[in-house]
Amino acid sequence: MITISTKINPESISQAAKIIREGGLVAFPTETVYGLGANALDSEAVRKIYEAKGRPSDNPLILHVSSFEQASELVYMNNVAEKLIAKFWPGPLTLVLPAKEIVPLSTRGGLETAAIRMPDNPVAQALIKASGVPIAAPSANISGRPSPTDFESVYNDMNGRVNMILDGGKVDVGIESTVIDVTNPEKILMLRPGGMPRELIENVLDAKLYFPDETSKKRSPGTRYKHYAPNIPVVIWRKSKNFPEINNAAYMGVHDVDCNCAGKIIFPDINSYAHGLFAGFREFEAKNFACIIVEWPEGDSGVSEGLRDRISRAAGEK
Ligand code: TXA
Ligand code: MG
């Protein structure tokens, strides 16, 4: 397959929308990470997403919409969902709700629910509007690899596997959206911490988010698989412990360390850490370092919970 990669302009958006309507694949920027998009209502197009990523077909996709009305055509809303949408959309918050019949089983991995989100990115919004359909999009990486946060990473993983890549430069957030299950308004479940901090959601609802138990974990298949891993080992360093002595290792974190590391990225704060994590993984693996030592992020607020989740999965701790 030949991949067209192009900067964003009205022509490239309408060309991309045409590809989506005709059942093809378009990689596009969102505020969190790049997505690999297809018409969410077309089972055959959705099948191509799984094939291009090498993704297990029971891991459901997020449907990206450009309006509340479009979302209401896909899922049964409730008060909690409406409250969160009013407050946080567009933004990095994905809601799982009972699916309407129109959503193909292949898009929702055979589940009775579907995940919906309105991305806070003008390119993503323009593409969804111009396509006239909801766009199913996982992160635009080969399954298991770090999610792509810039055009080059998408190109490296997806060239020849998709019809078009829209080059929107670097994303804003750097880790994926927070996914919560609001099917039961009495017991809201945190399925995946991410770009939308837990405390903001809990404050708006004046309720705590629960972790899924074993039964509900079965309803969130994505959390079972190995994720976000570069092809060199990731080693976690907790600040209270001695820094690991490893030859030819690279380091990243918010605290500088006195080490003879072969590569180093020091981020000014936790948001920059989240923003640069996946790009850092890709940069260090390309340089063939022995491993990547990552600082374990402390703190309960902001993106720290999402960042810890990505780091522990990349290190194989989950
Ligand atoms: O920020 C993001 O969310 C990015 C951008 C492209 O929007 N997308 C993304 O998609 O991260 P993906 O496919 O890599 O992750 C989707 C997550 C998976 O963990 C999946 O299992 C979960 O959402 N999910 C999707 N539909 C679900 C459903 N019906 N029930 C439970 N979990 C669901
Ligand atoms: Mg992903």
Short mmCIF file of C-alpha atoms and ligand atoms in Angstrom, two decimals:
data_model
loop_
_atom_site.label_atom_id
_atom_site.label_comp_id
_atom_site.label_asym_id
_atom_site.label_seq_id
_atom_site.Cartn_x
_atom_site.Cartn_y
_atom_site.Cartn_z
CA MET A 1 0.00 0.00 0.00
CA ILE A 2 1.28 3.47 -0.85
CA THR A 3 0.99 5.97 1.98
CA ILE A 4 0.37 9.65 1.27
CA SER A 5 1.88 11.80 4.02
CA THR A 6 0.96 15.44 3.98
CA LYS A 7 0.79 18.66 5.97
CA ILE A 8 -2.62 19.89 7.03
CA ASN A 9 -4.65 22.12 4.70
CA PRO A 10 -8.27 22.14 3.45
CA GLU A 11 -7.35 19.91 0.48
CA SER A 12 -5.58 17.28 2.58
CA ILE A 13 -8.50 17.21 5.05
CA SER A 14 -11.05 16.62 2.29
CA GLN A 15 -8.83 13.99 0.68
CA ALA A 16 -8.49 12.25 4.07
CA ALA A 17 -12.26 12.45 4.65
CA LYS A 18 -12.84 10.83 1.26
CA ILE A 19 -10.50 7.97 2.20
CA ILE A 20 -12.41 7.47 5.47
CA ARG A 21 -15.79 7.46 3.67
CA GLU A 22 -14.47 4.93 1.15
CA GLY A 23 -13.37 2.54 3.90
CA GLY A 24 -9.64 3.38 4.05
CA LEU A 25 -7.25 4.20 6.89
CA VAL A 26 -5.98 7.67 7.87
CA ALA A 27 -3.53 8.41 10.70
CA PHE A 28 -4.23 11.82 12.24
CA PRO A 29 -3.17 13.92 15.24
CA THR A 30 -5.28 14.27 18.38
CA GLU A 31 -4.32 16.23 21.52
CA THR A 32 -3.23 13.00 23.30
CA VAL A 33 -1.42 10.82 20.73
CA TYR A 34 -1.83 10.18 16.99
CA GLY A 35 -4.79 7.98 16.05
CA LEU A 36 -5.20 5.39 13.30
CA GLY A 37 -8.67 6.14 11.98
CA ALA A 38 -11.38 4.41 9.97
CA ASN A 39 -15.15 4.72 9.59
CA ALA A 40 -16.37 3.34 12.94
CA LEU A 41 -19.67 2.20 11.39
CA ASP A 42 -18.02 0.11 8.65
CA SER A 43 -16.93 -3.34 9.92
CA GLU A 44 -14.68 -3.96 6.95
CA ALA A 45 -12.83 -0.65 7.46
CA VAL A 46 -12.49 -1.40 11.18
CA ARG A 47 -11.04 -4.83 10.37
CA LYS A 48 -8.26 -3.04 8.48
CA ILE A 49 -7.31 -1.13 11.66
CA TYR A 50 -6.73 -4.38 13.54
CA GLU A 51 -4.73 -5.75 10.64
CA ALA A 52 -2.54 -2.63 10.24
CA LYS A 53 -1.71 -2.55 13.96
CA GLY A 54 -1.45 -6.29 14.50
CA ARG A 55 -4.00 -5.78 17.29
CA PRO A 56 -6.04 -8.59 18.90
CA SER A 57 -9.60 -8.25 17.59
CA ASP A 58 -11.22 -8.49 21.05
CA ASN A 59 -9.62 -5.19 22.12
CA PRO A 60 -12.31 -2.56 21.44
CA LEU A 61 -11.78 0.84 19.80
CA ILE A 62 -12.71 4.37 20.82
CA LEU A 63 -15.25 6.15 18.58
CA HIS A 64 -14.18 9.76 17.99
CA VAL A 65 -16.97 12.29 17.49
CA SER A 66 -17.22 16.01 16.79
CA SER A 67 -20.43 16.76 18.69
CA PHE A 68 -22.62 15.62 21.56
CA GLU A 69 -25.42 14.83 19.08
CA GLN A 70 -23.14 12.51 17.14
CA ALA A 71 -22.18 10.71 20.37
CA SER A 72 -25.87 10.29 21.33
CA GLU A 73 -26.47 8.38 18.11
CA LEU A 74 -23.89 5.80 19.19
CA VAL A 75 -24.53 5.20 22.91
CA TYR A 76 -27.28 5.54 25.54
CA MET A 77 -26.40 8.62 27.59
CA ASN A 78 -27.06 9.08 31.31
CA ASN A 79 -26.81 12.06 33.70
CA VAL A 80 -23.26 11.34 34.75
CA ALA A 81 -22.06 11.10 31.15
CA GLU A 82 -23.84 14.35 30.25
CA LYS A 83 -22.31 16.17 33.20
CA LEU A 84 -18.79 15.00 32.33
CA ILE A 85 -19.23 15.79 28.65
CA ALA A 86 -20.46 19.31 29.43
CA LYS A 87 -17.41 19.89 31.60
CA PHE A 88 -14.58 18.08 29.80
CA TRP A 89 -15.31 17.74 26.08
CA PRO A 90 -13.52 18.29 23.85
CA GLY A 91 -10.68 16.74 25.85
CA PRO A 92 -8.77 13.63 26.88
CA LEU A 93 -11.71 11.84 28.55
CA THR A 94 -13.22 8.68 27.03
CA LEU A 95 -16.58 7.42 28.30
CA VAL A 96 -17.77 3.82 28.12
CA LEU A 97 -21.57 3.55 27.84
CA PRO A 98 -24.15 1.03 26.58
CA ALA A 99 -23.82 0.84 22.79
CA LYS A 100 -26.62 1.39 20.34
CA GLU A 101 -27.19 -1.20 17.62
CA ILE A 102 -25.62 1.04 14.96
CA VAL A 103 -22.11 0.45 16.39
CA PRO A 104 -20.74 -2.72 14.76
CA LEU A 105 -19.61 -5.49 17.12
CA SER A 106 -16.15 -5.39 15.53
CA THR A 107 -15.68 -1.74 16.63
CA ARG A 108 -16.57 -2.60 20.24
CA GLY A 109 -14.72 -5.92 20.41
CA GLY A 110 -17.97 -7.85 20.79
CA LEU A 111 -18.96 -5.93 23.96
CA GLU A 112 -22.38 -4.44 24.84
CA THR A 113 -20.71 -1.10 25.50
CA ALA A 114 -18.85 1.39 23.32
CA ALA A 115 -16.18 3.99 24.14
CA ILE A 116 -16.67 7.56 22.90
CA ARG A 117 -14.51 10.67 22.96
CA MET A 118 -14.36 14.15 21.40
CA PRO A 119 -10.70 15.04 20.76
CA ASP A 120 -9.49 18.57 21.50
CA ASN A 121 -7.56 19.01 18.28
CA PRO A 122 -8.68 21.11 15.30
CA VAL A 123 -7.36 18.61 12.73
CA ALA A 124 -9.14 15.68 14.35
CA GLN A 125 -12.36 17.70 14.59
CA ALA A 126 -12.14 18.88 10.99
CA LEU A 127 -11.53 15.33 9.79
CA ILE A 128 -14.49 13.89 11.71
CA LYS A 129 -16.79 16.67 10.47
CA ALA A 130 -15.66 16.36 6.85
CA SER A 131 -16.02 12.56 6.95
CA GLY A 132 -19.56 12.79 8.30
CA VAL A 133 -19.07 9.58 10.33
CA PRO A 134 -17.63 8.75 13.75
CA ILE A 135 -13.98 7.70 13.44
CA ALA A 136 -12.74 4.60 15.27
CA ALA A 137 -9.12 5.15 16.22
CA PRO A 138 -6.62 3.38 18.40
CA SER A 139 -3.19 4.92 18.84
CA ALA A 140 -1.31 4.85 15.51
CA ASN A 141 1.49 2.51 16.62
CA ILE A 142 2.13 -1.15 15.92
CA SER A 143 0.42 -3.04 18.74
CA GLY A 144 2.57 -3.11 21.90
CA ARG A 145 4.91 -0.27 20.80
CA PRO A 146 5.07 3.19 22.39
CA SER A 147 2.23 5.40 21.16
CA PRO A 148 3.24 7.99 18.54
CA THR A 149 3.36 11.61 19.64
CA ASP A 150 4.86 13.09 16.46
CA PHE A 151 4.65 12.56 12.70
CA GLU A 152 7.97 10.68 12.40
CA SER A 153 6.89 8.01 14.91
CA VAL A 154 3.64 7.45 13.00
CA TYR A 155 5.52 7.25 9.73
CA ASN A 156 8.02 4.71 11.12
CA ASP A 157 5.28 2.37 12.33
CA MET A 158 2.56 2.93 9.72
CA ASN A 159 4.15 3.72 6.35
CA GLY A 160 2.79 1.18 3.86
CA ARG A 161 0.04 0.08 6.27
CA VAL A 162 -2.29 3.08 5.93
CA ASN A 163 -3.61 5.18 3.03
CA MET A 164 -2.71 8.58 4.46
CA ILE A 165 -0.89 10.26 7.35
CA LEU A 166 -1.84 13.83 8.31
CA ASP A 167 1.23 15.60 9.71
CA GLY A 168 0.06 17.78 12.60
CA GLY A 169 3.46 18.09 14.29
CA LYS A 170 3.82 17.23 17.96
CA VAL A 171 0.76 16.42 20.09
CA ASP A 172 -0.05 18.34 23.31
CA VAL A 173 -0.54 15.77 26.07
CA GLY A 174 1.64 12.80 25.07
CA ILE A 175 -0.24 9.99 26.83
CA GLU A 176 -3.66 8.64 25.89
CA SER A 177 -7.04 9.71 27.19
CA THR A 178 -8.42 8.64 30.56
CA VAL A 179 -11.03 5.89 30.01
CA ILE A 180 -13.88 5.57 32.51
CA ASP A 181 -16.88 3.26 32.51
CA VAL A 182 -20.03 5.22 33.37
CA THR A 183 -22.47 2.43 32.53
CA ASN A 184 -23.47 2.29 36.20
CA PRO A 185 -23.80 5.90 37.47
CA GLU A 186 -23.63 4.61 41.08
CA LYS A 187 -20.23 3.01 40.55
CA ILE A 188 -17.98 4.68 38.03
CA LEU A 189 -14.90 2.71 37.04
CA MET A 190 -11.44 3.97 36.15
CA LEU A 191 -10.44 1.66 33.28
CA ARG A 192 -7.31 3.53 32.18
CA PRO A 193 -5.75 6.59 33.85
CA GLY A 194 -4.54 9.11 31.28
CA GLY A 195 -4.52 12.71 30.13
CA MET A 196 -7.57 13.78 32.18
CA PRO A 197 -6.61 13.78 35.88
CA ARG A 198 -8.72 11.64 38.22
CA GLU A 199 -9.20 14.44 40.76
CA LEU A 200 -10.87 16.74 38.21
CA ILE A 201 -13.41 14.02 37.38
CA GLU A 202 -14.02 13.20 41.04
CA ASN A 203 -14.48 16.87 41.92
CA VAL A 204 -17.11 17.43 39.24
CA LEU A 205 -19.05 14.31 40.24
CA ASP A 206 -18.40 14.64 43.97
CA ALA A 207 -17.77 10.88 43.92
CA LYS A 208 -14.78 8.54 43.94
CA LEU A 209 -13.82 6.48 40.90
CA TYR A 210 -13.48 2.76 41.57
CA PHE A 211 -10.90 0.39 40.20
CA PRO A 212 -12.46 -2.40 38.16
CA ASP A 213 -12.77 -5.78 39.90
CA GLU A 214 -12.07 -9.08 38.13
CA THR A 215 -15.50 -9.19 36.42
CA SER A 216 -15.31 -5.70 35.05
CA LYS A 217 -11.69 -6.24 33.97
CA LYS A 218 -13.05 -8.78 31.51
CA ARG A 219 -15.05 -5.90 30.07
CA SER A 220 -11.90 -3.87 29.47
CA PRO A 221 -9.82 -6.21 27.36
CA GLY A 222 -7.22 -3.59 26.43
CA THR A 223 -5.68 -3.63 29.88
CA ARG A 224 -4.61 -7.28 29.48
CA TYR A 225 -2.04 -6.78 26.77
CA LYS A 226 1.61 -5.75 26.87
CA HIS A 227 1.83 -2.08 26.02
CA TYR A 228 3.94 0.92 25.22
CA ALA A 229 7.23 -0.99 25.23
CA PRO A 230 10.31 0.07 23.29
CA ASN A 231 12.51 -2.76 21.98
CA ILE A 232 15.10 -2.26 24.75
CA PRO A 233 14.29 -2.96 28.43
CA VAL A 234 12.72 -0.26 30.62
CA VAL A 235 14.00 -0.21 34.22
CA ILE A 236 12.17 1.78 36.90
CA TRP A 237 14.16 3.86 39.41
CA ARG A 238 12.46 5.04 42.59
CA LYS A 239 14.09 8.11 44.07
CA SER A 240 14.36 6.50 47.53
CA LYS A 241 16.50 3.66 46.09
CA ASN A 242 20.07 3.56 44.80
CA PHE A 243 20.40 4.47 41.14
CA PRO A 244 20.99 1.26 39.14
CA GLU A 245 24.53 0.78 37.80
CA ILE A 246 24.01 -0.38 34.22
CA ASN A 247 26.49 0.05 31.37
CA ASN A 248 25.41 2.04 28.33
CA ALA A 249 22.05 2.89 29.88
CA ALA A 250 19.96 5.98 29.14
CA TYR A 251 18.00 7.87 31.80
CA MET A 252 14.91 10.06 31.86
CA GLY A 253 13.02 11.72 34.66
CA VAL A 254 12.31 15.03 36.37
CA HIS A 255 15.35 14.83 38.68
CA ASP A 256 18.87 15.04 37.33
CA VAL A 257 21.17 12.29 38.57
CA ASP A 258 24.91 12.02 38.82
CA CYS A 259 25.42 8.93 36.66
CA ASN A 260 27.61 7.94 33.75
CA CYS A 261 24.51 7.45 31.59
CA ALA A 262 25.01 7.24 27.83
CA GLY A 263 21.89 9.35 27.23
CA LYS A 264 19.78 11.60 29.44
CA ILE A 265 16.54 13.58 29.25
CA ILE A 266 15.63 15.75 32.25
CA PHE A 267 12.09 17.12 32.09
CA PRO A 268 11.21 20.40 33.85
CA ASP A 269 7.95 19.01 35.28
CA ILE A 270 5.52 16.10 35.27
CA ASN A 271 3.51 17.37 32.28
CA SER A 272 6.64 17.58 30.15
CA TYR A 273 7.58 14.09 31.34
CA ALA A 274 4.23 12.72 30.12
CA HIS A 275 4.61 14.71 26.91
CA GLY A 276 8.09 13.34 26.23
CA LEU A 277 7.90 9.77 27.56
CA PHE A 278 7.02 7.89 24.37
CA ALA A 279 9.20 10.07 22.15
CA GLY A 280 12.05 9.47 24.62
CA PHE A 281 11.52 5.70 24.41
CA ARG A 282 11.74 5.85 20.63
CA GLU A 283 14.78 8.14 20.64
CA PHE A 284 16.71 5.93 23.07
CA GLU A 285 15.87 2.63 21.35
CA ALA A 286 17.06 4.08 18.02
CA LYS A 287 20.41 4.78 19.68
CA ASN A 288 20.71 1.14 20.78
CA PHE A 289 21.30 1.81 24.46
CA ALA A 290 21.37 -1.23 26.74
CA CYS A 291 18.23 -0.11 28.55
CA ILE A 292 16.18 2.92 29.59
CA ILE A 293 16.13 3.84 33.27
CA VAL A 294 12.99 5.85 34.06
CA GLU A 295 12.25 7.78 37.22
CA TRP A 296 9.07 6.64 39.00
CA PRO A 297 6.85 9.78 39.10
CA GLU A 298 5.61 10.71 42.58
CA GLY A 299 2.49 12.68 43.42
CA ASP A 300 -1.25 12.14 43.24
CA SER A 301 -2.34 14.94 41.00
CA GLY A 302 -2.43 15.80 37.31
CA VAL A 303 -1.10 13.27 34.82
CA SER A 304 1.09 11.45 37.38
CA GLU A 305 -1.31 8.50 37.72
CA GLY A 306 -1.51 8.05 33.94
CA LEU A 307 2.24 8.41 33.62
CA ARG A 308 2.85 5.74 36.29
CA ASP A 309 0.47 3.41 34.46
CA ARG A 310 2.36 3.79 31.14
CA ILE A 311 5.73 3.39 32.83
CA SER A 312 4.80 0.26 34.76
CA ARG A 313 3.33 -1.34 31.63
CA ALA A 314 6.36 -0.44 29.53
CA ALA A 315 8.55 -2.01 32.20
CA GLY A 316 6.35 -5.13 32.20
CA GLU A 317 5.23 -4.64 35.83
CA LYS A 318 1.50 -4.88 35.05
O1 TXA B 1 -6.08 9.20 23.64
C1 TXA B 1 -6.60 8.17 23.19
O2 TXA B 1 -7.50 7.58 23.80
C2 TXA B 1 -6.08 7.65 21.85
C3 TXA B 1 -6.39 8.69 20.78
C4 TXA B 1 -6.05 8.21 19.41
O3 TXA B 1 -7.73 9.06 20.86
N1 TXA B 1 -6.66 6.38 21.54
C5 TXA B 1 -6.34 5.25 22.20
O4 TXA B 1 -6.95 4.10 21.72
O5 TXA B 1 -5.55 5.21 23.12
P1 TXA B 1 -6.50 2.64 22.10
O6 TXA B 1 -7.27 1.75 21.20
O7 TXA B 1 -5.03 2.53 22.07
O8 TXA B 1 -7.05 2.45 23.57
C6 TXA B 1 -8.45 2.35 23.81
C7 TXA B 1 -8.70 1.81 25.21
C8 TXA B 1 -8.29 0.36 25.31
O9 TXA B 1 -7.71 0.13 26.59
C9 TXA B 1 -9.63 -0.36 25.19
O10 TXA B 1 -9.64 -1.63 25.80
C10 TXA B 1 -10.56 0.61 25.88
O11 TXA B 1 -10.10 1.89 25.48
N2 TXA B 1 -11.95 0.45 25.42
C11 TXA B 1 -12.48 0.75 24.21
N3 TXA B 1 -13.78 0.41 24.14
C12 TXA B 1 -14.10 -0.11 25.34
C13 TXA B 1 -15.29 -0.65 25.91
N4 TXA B 1 -16.43 -0.74 25.22
N5 TXA B 1 -15.23 -1.13 27.18
C14 TXA B 1 -14.09 -1.04 27.90
N6 TXA B 1 -12.92 -0.55 27.42
C15 TXA B 1 -12.93 -0.09 26.16
MG MG B 2 -2.88 2.15 22.27
#
